């Protein structure tokens, strides 16, 4: 037995010298002190010994077991420390390396255009309103002089939520009626309202069943005329498209304005000479507008003999597309960062 133990010791010392990895530790533990290890083996035959011999064999095998366990544990610690040190050395941070660039966000281009418009109108004394997207037929159509059965409803067919009275608003013009009723025919109004609208439309590069409009309404007792609207639209166009652009009105028709106009801005890309952006016309159509129809004023609680007003409404995406040279409206609703990055906010840099 003694001889066996001596041999085990010699083997163990030799094995320990060659150990390098944590797997080697696992193996050496199994070989010596594991369930079937050679030291454990020693105690297995003890039942055949005499009590005297058993006592001595027990002492000796305990001794060698403790010896082996200590040695193996020490070696394990040594190896773990070596692995840790190597890792620390390898992973040391080189502070002279350039920092990793963290991509930062930028304001949404559509929000930017809306904010620009809000800033301009607030500077002219307008309030910014918010209206519900789920709207009543009354506000979206009836109070805007578009009674049930009116053919103008076809072009603004929308999503009906409950029966035919609750719908997703097809135009932010609905907020005109809300704001006028809120002021009970007593106070002048200057408001704009940016917001989402919904309507049946072919979804293509320039149309979407869901888009953003910016509505404007001014009501006052003073002699408000089309030239006030013209001046206001001129300020808007210059703010969005540059100081040197000019504007024009073309006759149009809306049920809630009389007279109604279509407002154009001279093409900022070709300065009115004609180019692909303006389809060679030299002009870009921006909004619908007009003098608030007397029926609308009356239905919304304003006496048309005393009050007058103008209104306008335009698509925010269309303005952003023209301004930033975006040729597909779907880009605004697409979460693909590669596409969003295309209109890389040059002036934000
Ligand atoms: N609501 C109209 C549309 O969606 C746009 C519009 C035209 C708004 C004339 C107005 C307006 O306020 O006066 O096509």
Short mmCIF file of C-alpha atoms and ligand atoms in Angstrom, two decimals:
data_model
loop_
_atom_site.label_atom_id
_atom_site.label_comp_id
_atom_site.label_asym_id
_atom_site.label_seq_id
_atom_site.Cartn_x
_atom_site.Cartn_y
_atom_site.Cartn_z
CA UNK A 1 0.00 0.00 0.00
CA UNK A 2 2.75 2.40 0.96
CA UNK A 3 4.48 1.70 -2.28
CA UNK A 4 1.28 2.27 -4.20
CA UNK A 5 0.82 5.59 -2.49
CA UNK A 6 4.37 6.64 -3.27
CA UNK A 7 3.77 5.83 -6.93
CA UNK A 8 0.53 7.76 -6.92
CA UNK A 9 2.38 10.75 -5.46
CA UNK A 10 5.07 10.57 -8.13
CA UNK A 11 2.47 10.24 -10.90
CA UNK A 12 0.44 13.09 -9.50
CA UNK A 13 3.43 15.44 -9.29
CA UNK A 14 4.39 14.61 -12.84
CA UNK A 15 0.83 15.09 -14.11
CA UNK A 16 0.51 18.41 -12.28
CA UNK A 17 3.58 19.73 -14.02
CA UNK A 18 2.02 19.25 -17.43
CA UNK A 19 -1.31 20.82 -16.64
CA UNK A 20 -2.36 23.91 -18.61
CA UNK A 21 -6.10 24.16 -19.07
CA UNK A 22 -9.17 23.95 -16.93
CA UNK A 23 -10.10 20.79 -18.79
CA UNK A 24 -6.78 19.27 -17.60
CA UNK A 25 -7.87 20.05 -14.04
CA UNK A 26 -11.19 18.30 -14.57
CA UNK A 27 -9.35 15.28 -15.97
CA UNK A 28 -6.79 15.11 -13.17
CA UNK A 29 -9.50 15.36 -10.52
CA UNK A 30 -11.28 12.43 -12.16
CA UNK A 31 -8.08 10.44 -12.40
CA UNK A 32 -7.06 10.79 -8.75
CA UNK A 33 -9.86 11.87 -6.45
CA UNK A 34 -12.98 11.30 -8.57
CA UNK A 35 -15.47 8.50 -7.92
CA UNK A 36 -13.36 6.06 -9.90
CA UNK A 37 -10.04 7.82 -9.26
CA UNK A 38 -7.04 5.78 -8.14
CA UNK A 39 -7.02 7.25 -4.62
CA UNK A 40 -10.69 6.43 -4.15
CA UNK A 41 -9.91 2.96 -5.53
CA UNK A 42 -7.43 2.45 -2.65
CA UNK A 43 -10.16 2.50 -0.05
CA UNK A 44 -12.39 0.08 -1.90
CA UNK A 45 -10.57 -3.08 -0.83
CA UNK A 46 -10.17 -2.11 2.80
CA UNK A 47 -13.02 -4.30 3.96
CA UNK A 48 -10.79 -7.37 3.37
CA UNK A 49 -8.07 -6.10 5.74
CA UNK A 50 -7.68 -6.84 9.42
CA UNK A 51 -8.83 -4.06 11.77
CA UNK A 52 -5.20 -3.04 12.43
CA UNK A 53 -4.29 -2.90 8.79
CA UNK A 54 -7.54 -1.18 7.98
CA UNK A 55 -6.75 1.55 10.47
CA UNK A 56 -3.38 2.22 8.95
CA UNK A 57 -4.64 1.95 5.39
CA UNK A 58 -7.41 4.41 6.28
CA UNK A 59 -4.90 6.91 7.67
CA UNK A 60 -2.60 6.59 4.68
CA UNK A 61 -5.36 6.90 2.11
CA UNK A 62 -6.76 9.94 3.91
CA UNK A 63 -3.34 11.49 3.92
CA UNK A 64 -2.80 10.96 0.21
CA UNK A 65 -6.32 12.15 -0.52
CA UNK A 66 -5.72 15.42 1.36
CA UNK A 67 -2.32 15.77 -0.25
CA UNK A 68 -3.74 15.28 -3.74
CA UNK A 69 -6.75 17.53 -3.14
CA UNK A 70 -4.55 20.39 -1.86
CA UNK A 71 -2.10 20.10 -4.72
CA UNK A 72 -4.82 19.93 -7.35
CA UNK A 73 -6.69 22.89 -5.82
CA UNK A 74 -3.53 24.97 -5.73
CA UNK A 75 -2.84 24.16 -9.33
CA UNK A 76 -6.41 25.01 -10.26
CA UNK A 77 -6.09 28.44 -8.66
CA UNK A 78 -2.79 28.98 -10.43
CA UNK A 79 -4.34 28.14 -13.79
CA UNK A 80 -7.42 30.28 -13.21
CA UNK A 81 -5.21 33.21 -12.29
CA UNK A 82 -3.11 32.70 -15.38
CA UNK A 83 -6.23 32.58 -17.58
CA UNK A 84 -7.61 35.72 -15.96
CA UNK A 85 -4.33 37.59 -16.39
CA UNK A 86 -4.09 36.62 -19.98
CA UNK A 87 -7.66 37.81 -20.56
CA UNK A 88 -6.99 41.11 -18.80
CA UNK A 89 -3.89 41.69 -20.88
CA UNK A 90 -5.67 40.84 -24.09
CA UNK A 91 -8.71 42.94 -23.34
CA UNK A 92 -6.86 46.00 -22.13
CA UNK A 93 -8.44 49.09 -23.69
CA UNK A 94 -6.26 51.07 -26.01
CA UNK A 95 -7.36 54.60 -25.24
CA UNK A 96 -5.45 55.96 -28.22
CA UNK A 97 -7.81 54.22 -30.65
CA UNK A 98 -10.49 56.43 -32.25
CA UNK A 99 -13.88 56.12 -30.53
CA UNK A 100 -16.58 53.96 -32.09
CA UNK A 101 -19.07 56.20 -33.81
CA UNK A 102 -22.51 55.94 -32.24
CA UNK A 103 -25.18 56.69 -34.82
CA UNK A 104 -27.34 59.48 -33.50
CA UNK A 105 -30.93 60.14 -34.43
CA UNK A 106 -32.20 63.21 -36.22
CA UNK A 107 -35.52 64.97 -36.17
CA UNK A 108 -38.10 63.33 -38.39
CA UNK A 109 -38.21 65.29 -41.63
CA UNK A 110 -42.01 65.51 -41.61
CA UNK A 111 -42.04 66.78 -38.03
CA UNK A 112 -39.45 69.35 -39.04
CA UNK A 113 -41.64 70.76 -41.77
CA UNK A 114 -44.62 70.82 -39.41
CA UNK A 115 -42.58 72.61 -36.75
CA UNK A 116 -41.36 75.16 -39.26
CA UNK A 117 -44.94 75.91 -40.25
CA UNK A 118 -46.03 76.07 -36.60
CA UNK A 119 -43.19 78.48 -35.78
CA UNK A 120 -44.18 80.78 -38.62
CA UNK A 121 -47.87 80.84 -37.76
CA UNK A 122 -47.28 81.21 -34.04
CA UNK A 123 -45.13 84.24 -34.83
CA UNK A 124 -48.21 85.65 -36.61
CA UNK A 125 -50.42 85.11 -33.57
CA UNK A 126 -51.98 81.76 -34.50
CA UNK A 127 -52.74 78.99 -32.02
CA UNK A 128 -51.86 75.38 -32.81
CA UNK A 129 -54.82 73.02 -32.41
CA UNK A 130 -55.13 69.29 -32.28
CA UNK A 131 -58.29 67.51 -33.35
CA UNK A 132 -59.51 63.92 -33.10
CA UNK A 133 -58.59 61.50 -35.88
CA UNK A 134 -61.75 59.53 -35.15
CA UNK A 135 -64.27 62.17 -36.08
CA UNK A 136 -67.99 62.70 -36.42
CA UNK A 137 -69.58 63.03 -39.85
CA UNK A 138 -70.99 66.35 -38.64
CA UNK A 139 -67.56 68.00 -38.29
CA UNK A 140 -65.86 66.28 -41.21
CA UNK A 141 -68.65 67.01 -43.71
CA UNK A 142 -71.96 68.52 -42.66
CA UNK A 143 -70.75 71.66 -40.92
CA UNK A 144 -68.40 72.20 -43.86
CA UNK A 145 -71.33 72.53 -46.24
CA UNK A 146 -71.09 68.94 -47.46
CA UNK A 147 -74.49 67.43 -46.56
CA UNK A 148 -75.24 63.71 -46.75
CA UNK A 149 -75.44 62.57 -50.37
CA UNK A 150 -73.25 65.42 -51.66
CA UNK A 151 -71.08 64.17 -54.54
CA UNK A 152 -67.99 65.81 -52.98
CA UNK A 153 -68.06 63.03 -50.40
CA UNK A 154 -67.02 60.49 -53.03
CA UNK A 155 -63.56 61.97 -53.38
CA UNK A 156 -63.14 61.82 -49.62
CA UNK A 157 -64.57 58.41 -48.91
CA UNK A 158 -62.95 57.18 -45.75
CA UNK A 159 -62.96 54.49 -43.09
CA UNK A 160 -66.22 54.32 -41.13
CA UNK A 161 -65.88 53.19 -37.54
CA UNK A 162 -69.49 53.00 -36.42
CA UNK A 163 -72.42 53.12 -38.84
CA UNK A 164 -72.06 56.16 -41.07
CA UNK A 165 -71.64 58.76 -38.35
CA UNK A 166 -68.18 58.00 -36.91
CA UNK A 167 -65.28 57.97 -39.30
CA UNK A 168 -61.56 58.55 -39.63
CA UNK A 169 -61.36 62.20 -40.63
CA UNK A 170 -60.69 62.71 -44.30
CA UNK A 171 -59.51 66.29 -43.81
CA UNK A 172 -58.22 68.45 -40.99
CA UNK A 173 -60.86 70.96 -42.13
CA UNK A 174 -63.05 69.17 -39.56
CA UNK A 175 -61.11 71.09 -36.90
CA UNK A 176 -62.28 74.40 -38.42
CA UNK A 177 -65.83 73.57 -37.41
CA UNK A 178 -64.77 72.40 -33.96
CA UNK A 179 -62.77 75.55 -33.24
CA UNK A 180 -65.49 77.89 -34.47
CA UNK A 181 -68.12 76.17 -32.33
CA UNK A 182 -65.75 76.26 -29.37
CA UNK A 183 -65.50 80.06 -29.71
CA UNK A 184 -69.30 80.36 -29.91
CA UNK A 185 -69.30 83.03 -32.59
CA UNK A 186 -67.84 85.56 -30.21
CA UNK A 187 -64.10 85.70 -30.68
CA UNK A 188 -61.79 86.12 -33.63
CA UNK A 189 -59.86 82.97 -34.53
CA UNK A 190 -56.38 82.33 -35.80
CA UNK A 191 -55.51 78.69 -35.75
CA UNK A 192 -53.57 76.03 -37.56
CA UNK A 193 -53.99 72.33 -37.06
CA UNK A 194 -51.52 69.74 -38.25
CA UNK A 195 -52.72 66.16 -38.15
CA UNK A 196 -53.26 62.83 -39.80
CA UNK A 197 -56.05 62.32 -42.27
CA UNK A 198 -57.42 59.23 -43.98
CA UNK A 199 -59.14 58.69 -47.27
CA UNK A 200 -59.68 56.15 -49.97
CA UNK A 201 -56.76 56.59 -52.33
CA UNK A 202 -54.54 54.59 -54.59
CA UNK A 203 -51.33 54.06 -52.63
CA UNK A 204 -48.50 55.02 -54.96
CA UNK A 205 -45.41 57.22 -54.92
CA UNK A 206 -47.41 60.39 -54.36
CA UNK A 207 -50.64 59.17 -52.74
CA UNK A 208 -51.33 57.48 -49.46
CA UNK A 209 -54.59 56.51 -47.75
CA UNK A 210 -53.12 58.10 -44.63
CA UNK A 211 -51.26 61.39 -44.75
CA UNK A 212 -50.70 64.57 -42.81
CA UNK A 213 -52.49 67.84 -43.48
CA UNK A 214 -51.97 71.27 -42.05
CA UNK A 215 -55.16 73.26 -41.80
CA UNK A 216 -55.39 76.99 -41.24
CA UNK A 217 -58.31 79.22 -40.32
CA UNK A 218 -58.63 82.92 -39.64
CA UNK A 219 -61.95 84.51 -38.69
CA UNK A 220 -62.31 88.16 -37.80
CA UNK A 221 -64.71 91.10 -37.83
CA UNK A 222 -62.29 93.19 -39.85
CA UNK A 223 -62.68 93.26 -43.57
CA UNK A 224 -60.75 90.07 -44.27
CA UNK A 225 -60.17 89.50 -47.97
CA UNK A 226 -58.37 87.22 -50.41
CA UNK A 227 -55.39 89.54 -50.30
CA UNK A 228 -54.92 88.70 -46.60
CA UNK A 229 -54.91 85.06 -47.60
CA UNK A 230 -52.44 85.84 -50.38
CA UNK A 231 -50.08 87.63 -47.98
CA UNK A 232 -50.30 84.77 -45.49
CA UNK A 233 -49.65 82.14 -48.13
CA UNK A 234 -46.77 84.21 -49.47
CA UNK A 235 -45.15 84.20 -46.02
CA UNK A 236 -45.61 80.43 -45.78
CA UNK A 237 -44.12 79.79 -49.22
CA UNK A 238 -41.11 81.99 -48.51
CA UNK A 239 -40.50 80.28 -45.19
CA UNK A 240 -40.65 76.81 -46.68
CA UNK A 241 -39.11 77.32 -50.09
CA UNK A 242 -36.95 80.40 -49.89
CA UNK A 243 -37.28 84.18 -49.98
CA UNK A 244 -37.10 84.48 -53.74
CA UNK A 245 -40.16 82.39 -54.60
CA UNK A 246 -43.39 83.98 -55.75
CA UNK A 247 -46.97 82.77 -55.37
CA UNK A 248 -50.16 82.76 -57.36
CA UNK A 249 -53.82 81.83 -56.96
CA UNK A 250 -55.88 79.83 -59.43
CA UNK A 251 -59.66 79.57 -59.22
CA UNK A 252 -60.90 76.36 -57.67
CA UNK A 253 -63.89 74.87 -55.93
CA UNK A 254 -64.40 73.69 -52.38
CA UNK A 255 -67.73 73.38 -50.65
CA UNK A 256 -66.61 75.24 -47.54
CA UNK A 257 -64.97 78.25 -49.20
CA UNK A 258 -66.30 80.88 -51.61
CA UNK A 259 -64.42 81.95 -53.61
CA UNK A 260 -62.01 79.01 -53.57
CA UNK A 261 -58.49 78.95 -54.87
CA UNK A 262 -55.61 76.63 -55.53
CA UNK A 263 -52.35 78.16 -54.36
CA UNK A 264 -49.12 77.71 -56.30
CA UNK A 265 -45.54 78.61 -55.52
CA UNK A 266 -42.94 79.25 -58.23
CA UNK A 267 -40.69 76.22 -58.63
CA UNK A 268 -37.70 76.77 -56.38
CA UNK A 269 -35.64 74.23 -58.32
CA UNK A 270 -35.76 76.00 -61.71
CA UNK A 271 -36.88 79.43 -60.50
CA UNK A 272 -39.99 79.15 -62.64
CA UNK A 273 -38.25 78.24 -65.90
CA UNK A 274 -39.65 74.69 -66.04
CA UNK A 275 -38.06 71.44 -64.91
CA UNK A 276 -39.04 67.85 -64.07
CA UNK A 277 -39.97 68.81 -60.48
CA UNK A 278 -42.64 71.28 -61.64
CA UNK A 279 -43.51 69.17 -64.70
CA UNK A 280 -42.27 72.05 -66.85
CA UNK A 281 -44.97 74.42 -65.62
CA UNK A 282 -42.71 76.56 -63.46
CA UNK A 283 -45.23 76.22 -60.59
CA UNK A 284 -45.83 73.81 -57.72
CA UNK A 285 -49.34 73.47 -56.30
CA UNK A 286 -49.28 73.60 -52.53
CA UNK A 287 -52.72 74.05 -51.02
CA UNK A 288 -56.41 74.50 -51.38
CA UNK A 289 -57.79 77.67 -49.83
CA UNK A 290 -60.46 80.31 -49.96
CA UNK A 291 -62.77 82.63 -48.08
CA UNK A 292 -64.80 80.76 -45.49
CA UNK A 293 -68.25 80.07 -46.97
CA UNK A 294 -71.08 82.08 -45.29
CA UNK A 295 -73.01 78.81 -44.75
CA UNK A 296 -70.06 77.39 -42.81
CA UNK A 297 -69.74 80.53 -40.68
CA UNK A 298 -73.48 80.41 -39.95
CA UNK A 299 -73.59 76.68 -39.13
CA UNK A 300 -70.61 77.10 -36.82
CA UNK A 301 -72.15 79.98 -34.90
CA UNK A 302 -70.56 83.01 -36.63
CA UNK A 303 -72.83 85.66 -38.19
CA UNK A 304 -71.62 85.98 -41.81
CA UNK A 305 -72.79 89.58 -41.91
CA UNK A 306 -70.32 90.45 -39.19
CA UNK A 307 -67.52 87.94 -39.48
CA UNK A 308 -65.33 86.95 -42.39
CA UNK A 309 -62.47 84.56 -42.71
CA UNK A 310 -60.12 82.60 -44.86
CA UNK A 311 -59.00 78.99 -44.66
CA UNK A 312 -56.41 76.80 -46.24
CA UNK A 313 -55.24 73.22 -46.07
CA UNK A 314 -52.23 71.43 -47.48
CA UNK A 315 -50.35 68.16 -47.34
CA UNK A 316 -47.29 68.21 -45.08
CA UNK A 317 -45.69 65.22 -46.83
CA UNK A 318 -45.99 66.95 -50.19
CA UNK A 319 -44.17 70.01 -48.86
CA UNK A 320 -41.46 67.86 -47.28
CA UNK A 321 -41.10 65.87 -50.51
CA UNK A 322 -40.67 69.02 -52.60
CA UNK A 323 -38.36 70.66 -50.09
CA UNK A 324 -36.10 67.69 -49.53
CA UNK A 325 -36.32 66.06 -52.95
CA UNK A 326 -38.06 62.89 -51.74
CA UNK A 327 -39.84 61.14 -54.57
CA UNK A 328 -41.86 58.50 -52.75
CA UNK A 329 -44.37 59.36 -50.02
CA UNK A 330 -44.03 55.85 -48.59
CA UNK A 331 -40.53 56.75 -47.46
CA UNK A 332 -42.09 58.64 -44.53
CA UNK A 333 -43.86 55.57 -43.23
CA UNK A 334 -41.09 53.09 -43.88
CA UNK A 335 -38.94 52.16 -40.92
CA UNK A 336 -36.01 51.13 -43.13
CA UNK A 337 -33.12 53.21 -41.80
CA UNK A 338 -31.27 52.98 -45.10
CA UNK A 339 -34.14 54.80 -46.78
CA UNK A 340 -34.69 57.23 -43.97
CA UNK A 341 -30.98 58.04 -44.12
CA UNK A 342 -31.25 59.04 -47.78
CA UNK A 343 -32.70 62.39 -46.94
CA UNK A 344 -29.89 62.82 -44.54
CA UNK A 345 -30.74 66.07 -42.79
CA UNK A 346 -27.98 68.10 -44.41
CA UNK A 347 -28.62 71.25 -42.48
CA UNK A 348 -28.67 69.39 -39.16
CA UNK A 349 -25.03 68.42 -39.44
N1 LIG B 1 -59.66 69.94 -46.99
C1 LIG B 1 -59.22 70.13 -48.37
C2 LIG B 1 -58.73 68.76 -48.88
O1 LIG B 1 -58.52 67.88 -48.10
C3 LIG B 1 -58.12 71.14 -48.43
C4 LIG B 1 -58.61 72.51 -48.17
C5 LIG B 1 -59.09 73.27 -49.22
C6 LIG B 1 -58.67 73.02 -46.90
C7 LIG B 1 -59.59 74.54 -49.02
C8 LIG B 1 -59.16 74.30 -46.69
C9 LIG B 1 -59.62 75.04 -47.76
O2 LIG B 1 -59.24 74.85 -45.48
O3 LIG B 1 -60.10 76.30 -47.54
O4 LIG B 1 -58.57 68.61 -50.03
#
